[in-house]
Short mmCIF file of C-alpha atoms and ligand atoms in Angstrom, two decimals:
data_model
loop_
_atom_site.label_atom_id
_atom_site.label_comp_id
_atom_site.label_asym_id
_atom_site.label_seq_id
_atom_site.Cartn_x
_atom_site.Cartn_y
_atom_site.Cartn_z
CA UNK A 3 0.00 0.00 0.00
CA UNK A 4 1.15 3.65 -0.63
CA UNK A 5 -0.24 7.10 -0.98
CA UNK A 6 0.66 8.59 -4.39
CA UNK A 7 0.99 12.75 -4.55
CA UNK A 8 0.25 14.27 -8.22
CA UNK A 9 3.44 16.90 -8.46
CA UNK A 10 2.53 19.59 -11.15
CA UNK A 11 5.16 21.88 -11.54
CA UNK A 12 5.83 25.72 -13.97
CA UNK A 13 8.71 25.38 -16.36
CA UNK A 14 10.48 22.84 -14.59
CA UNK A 15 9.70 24.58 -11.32
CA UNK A 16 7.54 23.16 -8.78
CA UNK A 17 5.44 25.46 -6.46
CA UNK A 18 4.42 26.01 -2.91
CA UNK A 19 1.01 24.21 -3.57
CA UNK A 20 3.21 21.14 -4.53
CA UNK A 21 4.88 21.06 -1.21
CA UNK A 22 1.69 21.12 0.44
CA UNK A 23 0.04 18.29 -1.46
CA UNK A 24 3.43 16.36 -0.71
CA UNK A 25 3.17 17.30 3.20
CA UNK A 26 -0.54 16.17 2.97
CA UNK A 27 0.38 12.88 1.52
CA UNK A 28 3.21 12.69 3.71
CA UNK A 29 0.42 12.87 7.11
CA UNK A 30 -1.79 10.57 5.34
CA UNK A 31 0.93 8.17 4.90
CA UNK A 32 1.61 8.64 8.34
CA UNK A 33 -1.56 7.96 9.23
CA UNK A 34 -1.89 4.36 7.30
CA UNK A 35 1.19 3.31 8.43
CA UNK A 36 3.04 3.23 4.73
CA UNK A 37 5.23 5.74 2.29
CA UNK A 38 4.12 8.19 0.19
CA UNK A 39 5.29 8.12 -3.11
CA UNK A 40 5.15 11.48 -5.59
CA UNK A 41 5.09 11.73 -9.39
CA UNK A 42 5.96 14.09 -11.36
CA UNK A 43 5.49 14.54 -15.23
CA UNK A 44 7.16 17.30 -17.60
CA UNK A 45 10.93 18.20 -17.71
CA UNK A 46 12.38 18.70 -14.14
CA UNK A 47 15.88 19.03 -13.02
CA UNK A 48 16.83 16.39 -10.48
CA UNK A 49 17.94 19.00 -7.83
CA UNK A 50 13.78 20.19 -7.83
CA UNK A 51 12.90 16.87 -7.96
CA UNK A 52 15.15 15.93 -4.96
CA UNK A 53 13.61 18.66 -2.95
CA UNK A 54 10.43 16.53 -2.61
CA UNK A 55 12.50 13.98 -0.47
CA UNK A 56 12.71 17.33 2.00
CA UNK A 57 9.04 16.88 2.52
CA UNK A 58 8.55 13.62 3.29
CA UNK A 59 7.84 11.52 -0.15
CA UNK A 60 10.55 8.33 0.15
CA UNK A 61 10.84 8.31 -4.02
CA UNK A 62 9.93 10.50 -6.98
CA UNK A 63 8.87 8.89 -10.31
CA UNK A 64 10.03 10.97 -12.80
CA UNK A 65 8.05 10.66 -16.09
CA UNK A 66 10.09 12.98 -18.74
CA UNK A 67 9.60 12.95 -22.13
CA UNK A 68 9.38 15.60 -24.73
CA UNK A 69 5.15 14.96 -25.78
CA UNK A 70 4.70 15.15 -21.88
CA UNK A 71 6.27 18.74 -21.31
CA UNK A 72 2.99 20.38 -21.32
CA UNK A 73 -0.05 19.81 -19.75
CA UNK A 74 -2.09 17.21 -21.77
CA UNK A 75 -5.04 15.86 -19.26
CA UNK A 76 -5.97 12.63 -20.69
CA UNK A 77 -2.35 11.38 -21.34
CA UNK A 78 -1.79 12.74 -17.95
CA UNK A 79 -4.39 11.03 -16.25
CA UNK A 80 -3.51 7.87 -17.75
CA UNK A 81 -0.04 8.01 -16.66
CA UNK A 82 -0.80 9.01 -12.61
CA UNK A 83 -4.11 6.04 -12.60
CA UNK A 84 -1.02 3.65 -14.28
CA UNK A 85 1.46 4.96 -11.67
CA UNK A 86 -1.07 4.51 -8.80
CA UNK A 87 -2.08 0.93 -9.65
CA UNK A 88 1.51 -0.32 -10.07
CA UNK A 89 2.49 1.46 -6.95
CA UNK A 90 -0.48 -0.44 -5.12
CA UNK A 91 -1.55 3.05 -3.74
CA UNK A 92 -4.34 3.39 -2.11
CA UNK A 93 -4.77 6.95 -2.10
CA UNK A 94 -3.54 9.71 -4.91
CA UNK A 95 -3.35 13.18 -3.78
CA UNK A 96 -3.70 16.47 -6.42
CA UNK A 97 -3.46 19.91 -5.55
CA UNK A 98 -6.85 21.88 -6.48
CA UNK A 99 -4.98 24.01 -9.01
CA UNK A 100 -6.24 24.15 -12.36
CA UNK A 101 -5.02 21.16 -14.04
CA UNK A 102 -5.50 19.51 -10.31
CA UNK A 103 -9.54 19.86 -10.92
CA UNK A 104 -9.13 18.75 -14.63
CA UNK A 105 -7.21 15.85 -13.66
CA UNK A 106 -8.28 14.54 -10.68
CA UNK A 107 -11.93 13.26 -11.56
CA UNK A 108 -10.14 11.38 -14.70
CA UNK A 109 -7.74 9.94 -12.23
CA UNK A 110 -10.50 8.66 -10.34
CA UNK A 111 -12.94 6.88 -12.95
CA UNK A 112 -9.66 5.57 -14.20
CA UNK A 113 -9.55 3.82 -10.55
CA UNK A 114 -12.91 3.76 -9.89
CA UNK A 115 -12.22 5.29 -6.89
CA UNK A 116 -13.96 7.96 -4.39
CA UNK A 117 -13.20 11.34 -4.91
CA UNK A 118 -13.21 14.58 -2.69
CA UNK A 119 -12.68 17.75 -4.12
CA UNK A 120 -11.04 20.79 -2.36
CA UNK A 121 -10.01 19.36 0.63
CA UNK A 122 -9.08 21.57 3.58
CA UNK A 123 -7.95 19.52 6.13
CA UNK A 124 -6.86 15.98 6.86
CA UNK A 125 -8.82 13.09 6.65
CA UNK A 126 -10.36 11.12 10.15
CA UNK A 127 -9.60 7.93 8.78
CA UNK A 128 -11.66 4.89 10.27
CA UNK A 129 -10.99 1.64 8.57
CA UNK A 130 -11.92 2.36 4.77
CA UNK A 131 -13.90 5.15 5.84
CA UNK A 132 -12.02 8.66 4.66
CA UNK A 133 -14.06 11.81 6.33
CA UNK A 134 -12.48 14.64 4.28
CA UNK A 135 -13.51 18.51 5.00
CA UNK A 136 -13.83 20.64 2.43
CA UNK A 137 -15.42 24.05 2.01
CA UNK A 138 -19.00 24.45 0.46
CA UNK A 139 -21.55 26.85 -1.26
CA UNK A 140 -18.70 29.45 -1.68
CA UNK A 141 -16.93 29.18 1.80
CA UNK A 142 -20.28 29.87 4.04
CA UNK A 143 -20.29 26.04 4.85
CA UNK A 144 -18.07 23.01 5.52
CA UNK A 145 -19.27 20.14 4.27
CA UNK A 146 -17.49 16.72 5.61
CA UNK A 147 -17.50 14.08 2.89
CA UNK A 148 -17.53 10.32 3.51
CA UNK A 149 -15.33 7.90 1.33
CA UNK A 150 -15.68 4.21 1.40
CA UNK A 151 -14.51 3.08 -1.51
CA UNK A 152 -10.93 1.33 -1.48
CA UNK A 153 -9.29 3.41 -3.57
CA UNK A 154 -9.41 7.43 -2.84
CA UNK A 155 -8.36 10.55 -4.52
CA UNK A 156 -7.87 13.47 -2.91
CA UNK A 157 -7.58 17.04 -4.24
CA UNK A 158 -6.29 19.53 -1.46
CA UNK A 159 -7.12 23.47 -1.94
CA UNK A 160 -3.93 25.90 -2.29
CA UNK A 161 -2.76 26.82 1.19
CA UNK A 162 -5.27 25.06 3.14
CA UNK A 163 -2.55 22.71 4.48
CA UNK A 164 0.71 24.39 5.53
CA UNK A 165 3.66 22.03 3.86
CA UNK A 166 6.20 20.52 6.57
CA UNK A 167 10.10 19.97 6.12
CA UNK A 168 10.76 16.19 7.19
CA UNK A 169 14.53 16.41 6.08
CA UNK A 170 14.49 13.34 4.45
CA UNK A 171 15.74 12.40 1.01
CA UNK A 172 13.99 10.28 -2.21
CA UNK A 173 15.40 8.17 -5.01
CA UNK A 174 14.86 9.71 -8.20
CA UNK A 175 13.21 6.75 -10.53
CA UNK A 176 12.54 6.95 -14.60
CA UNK A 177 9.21 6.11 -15.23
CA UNK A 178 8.19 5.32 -19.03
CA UNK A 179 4.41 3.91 -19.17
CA UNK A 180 2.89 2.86 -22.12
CA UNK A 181 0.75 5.64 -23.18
CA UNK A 182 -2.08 4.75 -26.13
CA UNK A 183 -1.78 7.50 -29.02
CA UNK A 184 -5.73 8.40 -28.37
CA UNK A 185 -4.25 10.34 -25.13
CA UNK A 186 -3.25 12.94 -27.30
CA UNK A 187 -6.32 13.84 -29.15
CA UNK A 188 -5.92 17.26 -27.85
CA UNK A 189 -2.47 18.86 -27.15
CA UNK A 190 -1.08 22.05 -26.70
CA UNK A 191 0.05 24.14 -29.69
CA UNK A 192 1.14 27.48 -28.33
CA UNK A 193 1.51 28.62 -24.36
CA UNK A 194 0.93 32.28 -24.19
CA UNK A 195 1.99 33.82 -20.84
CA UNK A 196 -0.68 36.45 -19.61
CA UNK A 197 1.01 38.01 -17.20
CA UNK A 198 4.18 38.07 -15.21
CA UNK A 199 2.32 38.76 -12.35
CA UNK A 200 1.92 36.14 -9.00
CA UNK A 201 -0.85 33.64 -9.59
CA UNK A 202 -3.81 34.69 -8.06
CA UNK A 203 -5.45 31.53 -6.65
CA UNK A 204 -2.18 29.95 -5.03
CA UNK A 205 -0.93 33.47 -3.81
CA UNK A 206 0.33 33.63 -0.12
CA UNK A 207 -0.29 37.47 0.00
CA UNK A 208 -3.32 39.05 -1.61
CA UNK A 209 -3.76 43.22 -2.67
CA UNK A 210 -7.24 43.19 -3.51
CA UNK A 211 -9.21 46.91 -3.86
CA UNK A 212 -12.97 47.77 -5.41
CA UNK A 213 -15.31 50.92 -6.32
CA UNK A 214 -13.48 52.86 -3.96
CA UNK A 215 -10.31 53.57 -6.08
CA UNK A 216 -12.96 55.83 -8.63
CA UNK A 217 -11.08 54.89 -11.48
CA UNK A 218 -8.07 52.47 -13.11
CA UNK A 219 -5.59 55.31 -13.55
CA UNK A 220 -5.60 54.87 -9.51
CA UNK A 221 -4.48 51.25 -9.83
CA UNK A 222 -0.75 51.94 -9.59
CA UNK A 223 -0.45 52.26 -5.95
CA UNK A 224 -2.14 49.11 -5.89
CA UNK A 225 0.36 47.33 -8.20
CA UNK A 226 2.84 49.13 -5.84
CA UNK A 227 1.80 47.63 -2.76
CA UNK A 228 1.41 44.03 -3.85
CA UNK A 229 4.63 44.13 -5.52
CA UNK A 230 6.44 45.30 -1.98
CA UNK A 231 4.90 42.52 -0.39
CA UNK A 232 5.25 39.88 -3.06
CA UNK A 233 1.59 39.87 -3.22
CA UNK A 234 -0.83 39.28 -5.94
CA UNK A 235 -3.26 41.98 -6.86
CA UNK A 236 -7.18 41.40 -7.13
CA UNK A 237 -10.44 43.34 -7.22
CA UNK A 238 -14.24 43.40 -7.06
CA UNK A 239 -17.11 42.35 -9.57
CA UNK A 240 -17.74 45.73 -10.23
CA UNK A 241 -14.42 46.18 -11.08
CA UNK A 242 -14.00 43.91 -13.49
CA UNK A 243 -17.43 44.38 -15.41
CA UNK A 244 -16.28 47.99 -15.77
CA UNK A 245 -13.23 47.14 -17.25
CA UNK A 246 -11.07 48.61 -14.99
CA UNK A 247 -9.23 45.34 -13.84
CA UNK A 248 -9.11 42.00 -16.04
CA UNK A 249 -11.86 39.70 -14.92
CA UNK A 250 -9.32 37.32 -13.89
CA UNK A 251 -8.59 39.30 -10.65
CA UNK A 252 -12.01 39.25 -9.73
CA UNK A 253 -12.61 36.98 -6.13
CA UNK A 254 -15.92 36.38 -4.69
CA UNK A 255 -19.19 34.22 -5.49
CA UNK A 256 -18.59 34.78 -8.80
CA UNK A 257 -14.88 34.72 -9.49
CA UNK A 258 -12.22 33.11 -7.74
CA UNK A 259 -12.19 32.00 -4.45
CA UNK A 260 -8.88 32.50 -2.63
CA UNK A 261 -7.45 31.62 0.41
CA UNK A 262 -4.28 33.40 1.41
CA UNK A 263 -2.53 33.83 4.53
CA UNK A 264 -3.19 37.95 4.33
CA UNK A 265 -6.04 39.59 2.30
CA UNK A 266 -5.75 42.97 2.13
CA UNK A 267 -9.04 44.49 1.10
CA UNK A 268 -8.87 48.53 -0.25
CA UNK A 269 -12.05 50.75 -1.04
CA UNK A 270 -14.11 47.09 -1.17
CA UNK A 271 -17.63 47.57 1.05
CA UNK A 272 -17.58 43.94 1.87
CA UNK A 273 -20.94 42.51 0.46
CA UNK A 274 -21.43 39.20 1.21
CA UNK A 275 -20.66 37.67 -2.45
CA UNK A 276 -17.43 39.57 -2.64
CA UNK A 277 -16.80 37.66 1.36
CA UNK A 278 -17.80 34.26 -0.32
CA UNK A 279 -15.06 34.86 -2.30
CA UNK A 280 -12.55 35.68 0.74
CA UNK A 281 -13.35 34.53 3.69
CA UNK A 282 -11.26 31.70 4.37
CA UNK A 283 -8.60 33.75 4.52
CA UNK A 284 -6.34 33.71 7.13
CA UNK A 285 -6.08 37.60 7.89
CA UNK A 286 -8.40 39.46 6.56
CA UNK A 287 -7.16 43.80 6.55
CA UNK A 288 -9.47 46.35 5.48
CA UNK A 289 -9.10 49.98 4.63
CA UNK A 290 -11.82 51.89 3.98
CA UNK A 291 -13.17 55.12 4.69
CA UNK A 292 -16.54 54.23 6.14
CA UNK A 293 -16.53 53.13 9.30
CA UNK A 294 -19.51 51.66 8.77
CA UNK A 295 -18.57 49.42 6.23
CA UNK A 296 -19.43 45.87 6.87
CA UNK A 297 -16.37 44.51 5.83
CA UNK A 298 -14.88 45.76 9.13
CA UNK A 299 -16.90 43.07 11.00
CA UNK A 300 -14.98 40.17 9.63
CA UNK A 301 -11.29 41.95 9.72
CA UNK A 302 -8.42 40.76 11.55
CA UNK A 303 -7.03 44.61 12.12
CA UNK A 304 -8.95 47.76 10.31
CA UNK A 305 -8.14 50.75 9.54
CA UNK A 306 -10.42 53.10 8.92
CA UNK A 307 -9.40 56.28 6.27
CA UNK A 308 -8.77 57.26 2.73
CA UNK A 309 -7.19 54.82 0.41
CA UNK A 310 -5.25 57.79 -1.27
CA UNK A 311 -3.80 58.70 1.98
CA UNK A 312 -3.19 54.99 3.67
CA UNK A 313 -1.98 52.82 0.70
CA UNK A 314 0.80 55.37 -0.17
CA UNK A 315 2.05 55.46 3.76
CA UNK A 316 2.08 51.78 4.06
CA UNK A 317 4.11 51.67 0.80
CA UNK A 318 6.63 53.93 2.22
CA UNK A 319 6.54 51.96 5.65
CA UNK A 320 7.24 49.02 4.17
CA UNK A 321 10.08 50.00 1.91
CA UNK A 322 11.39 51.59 4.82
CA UNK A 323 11.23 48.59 6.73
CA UNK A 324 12.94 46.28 4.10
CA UNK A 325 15.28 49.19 3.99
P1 FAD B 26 -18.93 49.43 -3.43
O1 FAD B 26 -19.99 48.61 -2.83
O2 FAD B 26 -19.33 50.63 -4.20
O3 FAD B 26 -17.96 49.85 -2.23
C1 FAD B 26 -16.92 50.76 -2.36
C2 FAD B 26 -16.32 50.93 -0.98
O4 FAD B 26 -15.21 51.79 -1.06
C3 FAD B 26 -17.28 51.53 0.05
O5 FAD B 26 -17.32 50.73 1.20
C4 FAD B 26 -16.68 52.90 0.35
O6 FAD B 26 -16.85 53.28 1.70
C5 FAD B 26 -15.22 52.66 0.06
N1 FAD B 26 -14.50 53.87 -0.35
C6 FAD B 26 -14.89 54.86 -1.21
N2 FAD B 26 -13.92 55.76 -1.35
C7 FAD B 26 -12.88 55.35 -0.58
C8 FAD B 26 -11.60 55.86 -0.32
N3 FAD B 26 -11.16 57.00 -0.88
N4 FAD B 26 -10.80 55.19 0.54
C9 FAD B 26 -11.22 54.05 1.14
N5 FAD B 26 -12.44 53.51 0.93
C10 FAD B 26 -13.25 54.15 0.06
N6 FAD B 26 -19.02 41.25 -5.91
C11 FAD B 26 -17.76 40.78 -5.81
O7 FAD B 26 -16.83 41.51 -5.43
N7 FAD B 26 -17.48 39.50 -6.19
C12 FAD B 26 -18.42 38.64 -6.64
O8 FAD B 26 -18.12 37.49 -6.97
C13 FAD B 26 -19.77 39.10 -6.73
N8 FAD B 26 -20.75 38.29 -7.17
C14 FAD B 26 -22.05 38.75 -7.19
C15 FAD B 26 -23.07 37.89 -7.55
C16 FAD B 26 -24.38 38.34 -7.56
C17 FAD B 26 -25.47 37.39 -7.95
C18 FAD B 26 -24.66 39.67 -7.18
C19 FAD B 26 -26.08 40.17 -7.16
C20 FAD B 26 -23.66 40.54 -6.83
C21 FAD B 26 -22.33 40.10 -6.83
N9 FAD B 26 -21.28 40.95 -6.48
C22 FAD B 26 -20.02 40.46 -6.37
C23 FAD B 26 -21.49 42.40 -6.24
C24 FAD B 26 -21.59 42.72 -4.78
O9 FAD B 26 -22.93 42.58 -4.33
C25 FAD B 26 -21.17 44.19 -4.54
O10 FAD B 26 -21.96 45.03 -5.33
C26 FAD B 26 -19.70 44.45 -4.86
O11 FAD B 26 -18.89 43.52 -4.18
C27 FAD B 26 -19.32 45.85 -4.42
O12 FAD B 26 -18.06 46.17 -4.89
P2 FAD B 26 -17.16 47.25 -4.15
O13 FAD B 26 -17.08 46.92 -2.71
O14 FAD B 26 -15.91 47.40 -4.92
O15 FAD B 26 -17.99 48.61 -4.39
#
C-alpha cells in the first residue's frame, strides 16, 4: 500500500502548492502506516525533484519525455491512474490548481475510486472510511465528505494545508508507461503567458481593492503595494465588469475563491458575495473610509481612512522597513 501525490510543476519549477500536497500525503501516509510516493510529469531538473524527499515523499517517479512537457489531461491522467495501480496506492493526492480539478476526476474513474474535491484539512480515517472537510456553497459552509470506496483521490485546496520539512531524502526513478496514441487527441500548440504577475489563486499574500479607487488610472499604488509585499493583486465584480481590472482578478461568489494567509481588502464595502469569495482567509485587513462598512466586522485589524492617503504610507513603511 502507498499514498501517491500528483506533483505539477511551472517550467520545470515546482510550487508552494506542490509542497503542500506532498506534506498532505506525507500525514496521510503517516496515518496508514506506509510511504508516500510522488510523481511528477514534464521536464524537471533532479535537484527540484530531490527537494520533494525534504518533505517527506521516500521516491519521486520521474516521467520525462518531450510529448509530456505540457499539460495534456488525458495522457496525464492515464499516466498518474497507471502509476497509482503499479504502486499499489491506495490513495492519490492532487493539488486543487487548475489542471488539479481537470485531472483529478479522470484519475478517479480511471480507478474507480472515491473522490473529494477541495479538501481543507486531513482526513479522520476509520478503517476504509475517509471523512475529508472541504469548504462548500462558496466558503459559508463546511461540508465533511464520507469515502468508502478502497481506492481514494484526494484534491487539497492551495494553502489550506501548511507544507512541513521532514529532512528526508527520495530516489529519483525513470518512469516510461505505455501511453495509447488516443491520449493525445488534444495537445497544446502554443503557451501564451498572460502576465508576469503572482498567480492569483495559489498566492500567499493578496492586494485586492474595489469601487473605492474611482477609477483604473488609480491602480498603480495598488500594483505598488502588492509588488512590496510579493503579493498578488485582485479586485471586485464591479471592477472587473467595468473594465477597470481584467476579470481574472475578480474573487468572490462569482470569481475566484482564494485563500491566502493575508487579504488585504482597499475601497471594497464587503458585500457578502465579494466575502464568499474571501473569507477563508487567514487575515483578513481592510481599509476603507466608512466606518460603517461591513467589511470591518470580519477583519483581523482595520483601519479606517482614505485609500489615497493609507496605501501610499504603508508603501513607504514598508520600503522603509525592508530598507
Ligand atoms: P462598493 O460597494 O461601491 O464599495 C466601495 C467601498 O469603497 C465603500 O465601502 C466605500 O466606503 C469605500 N471607499 C470609497 N472611497 C474610498 C476611499 N477613498 N478610501 C477608502 N475607501 C473608500 N461582488 C464581488 O466583489 N465579487 C463577486 O463574486 C460578486 N458576485 C455577485 C453575484 C451576484 C449574484 C450579485 C447580485 C452581486 C455580486 N457581487 C459580487 C457584487 C456585490 O454585491 C457588490 O456590489 C460588490 O462587491 C461591491 O463592490 P465594491 O465593494 O468594490 O464597491
Amino acid at each position: 500500500m502507498s499514498v501517491l501525490v500528483y506533483i505539477e510543476n511551472t517550467e520545470g519549477q515546482f510550487k508552494k502548492s506542490a509542497f503542500e500536497a506532498v506534506s498532505y500525503g506525507k500525514a496521510v501516509a503517516d496515518q496508514l502506516q506506509t510511504e508516500v510516493i510522488a510523481i511528477s510529469i514534464g521536464t524537471v531538473k533532479e535537484d527540484e525533484l530531490q527537494k520533494l524527499g525534504g518533505y517527506g515523499a521516500t521516491r519521486v517517479l520521474n516521467v520525462s519525455t518531450d510529448n509530456l512537457s505540457s499539460f495534456v489531461n488525458q495522457a496525464y491522467a492515464s499516466i498518474v491512474a497507471t502509476a497509482a495501480q503499479k504502486e499499489n496506492a491506495s490513495v492519490v493526492v492532487l493539488s486543487n490548481t487548475f489542471s488539479g480539478k481537470g485531472l483529478a476526476p479522470r484519475v478517479a474513474a480511471k480507478l474507480s475510486a472515491g473522490i473529494v474535491s477541495g479538501a481543507s484539512a486531513l482526513p479522520q480515517i476509520n478503517g476504509d472510511t475517509f471523512e475529508v472537510q472541504t469548504s462548500a456553497f462558496s466558503n459559508k459552509a463546511i461540508a465533511t465528505v464520507s469515502v468508502q470506496s478502497a481506492m481514494k483521490v484526494l484534491t487539497i485546496n492551495p494553502n489550506a494545508f501548511a507544507s512541513k520539512e521532514t529532512g528526508g531524502s527520495a530516489t529519483i526513478e525513470a518512469y516510461t508507461p505505455d501511453i495509447p496514441s488516443t491520449d493525445f487527441s488534444t495537445t497544446v500548440q502554443e503557451i501564451v503567458r498572460a502576465t508576469d504577475t503572482i498567480s492569483l489563486p495559489e498566492a500567499e499574500i493578496v492586494v485586492s481593492a474595489g469601487r473605492g479607487l474611482k477609477g483604473p488610472e488609480n491602480w498603480g499604488m495598488i500594483e505598488e503595494l502588492a509588488k512590496v509585499l510579493g503579493a498578488a493583486t485582485a479586485c471586485s465584480k464591479p471592477v472587473s465588469d467595468a473594465g477597470w481590472r481584467p476579470h481574472s482578478e475578480h474573487v468572490g461568489q462569482t470569481g475566484i475563491v482564494v485563500s491566502p494567509n493575508l487579504y488585504i481588502a482597499i475601497g471594497i464595502s464587503g458585500a457578502i458575495q465579494h466575502l464568499a469569495g474571501v473569507s477563508s482567509s487567514k487575515t483578513i485587513v481592510v481599509i476603507n473610509k466608512d466606518p460603517e462598512a461591513p467589511f470591518f466586522k470580519v477583519a483581523d485589524y482595520g483601519i479606517v481612512g482614505d485609500a489615497f492617503v493609507v496605501v501610499p504610507k504603508l508603501i513607504e513603511a514598508l520600503k522603509k522597513h525592508k530598507g
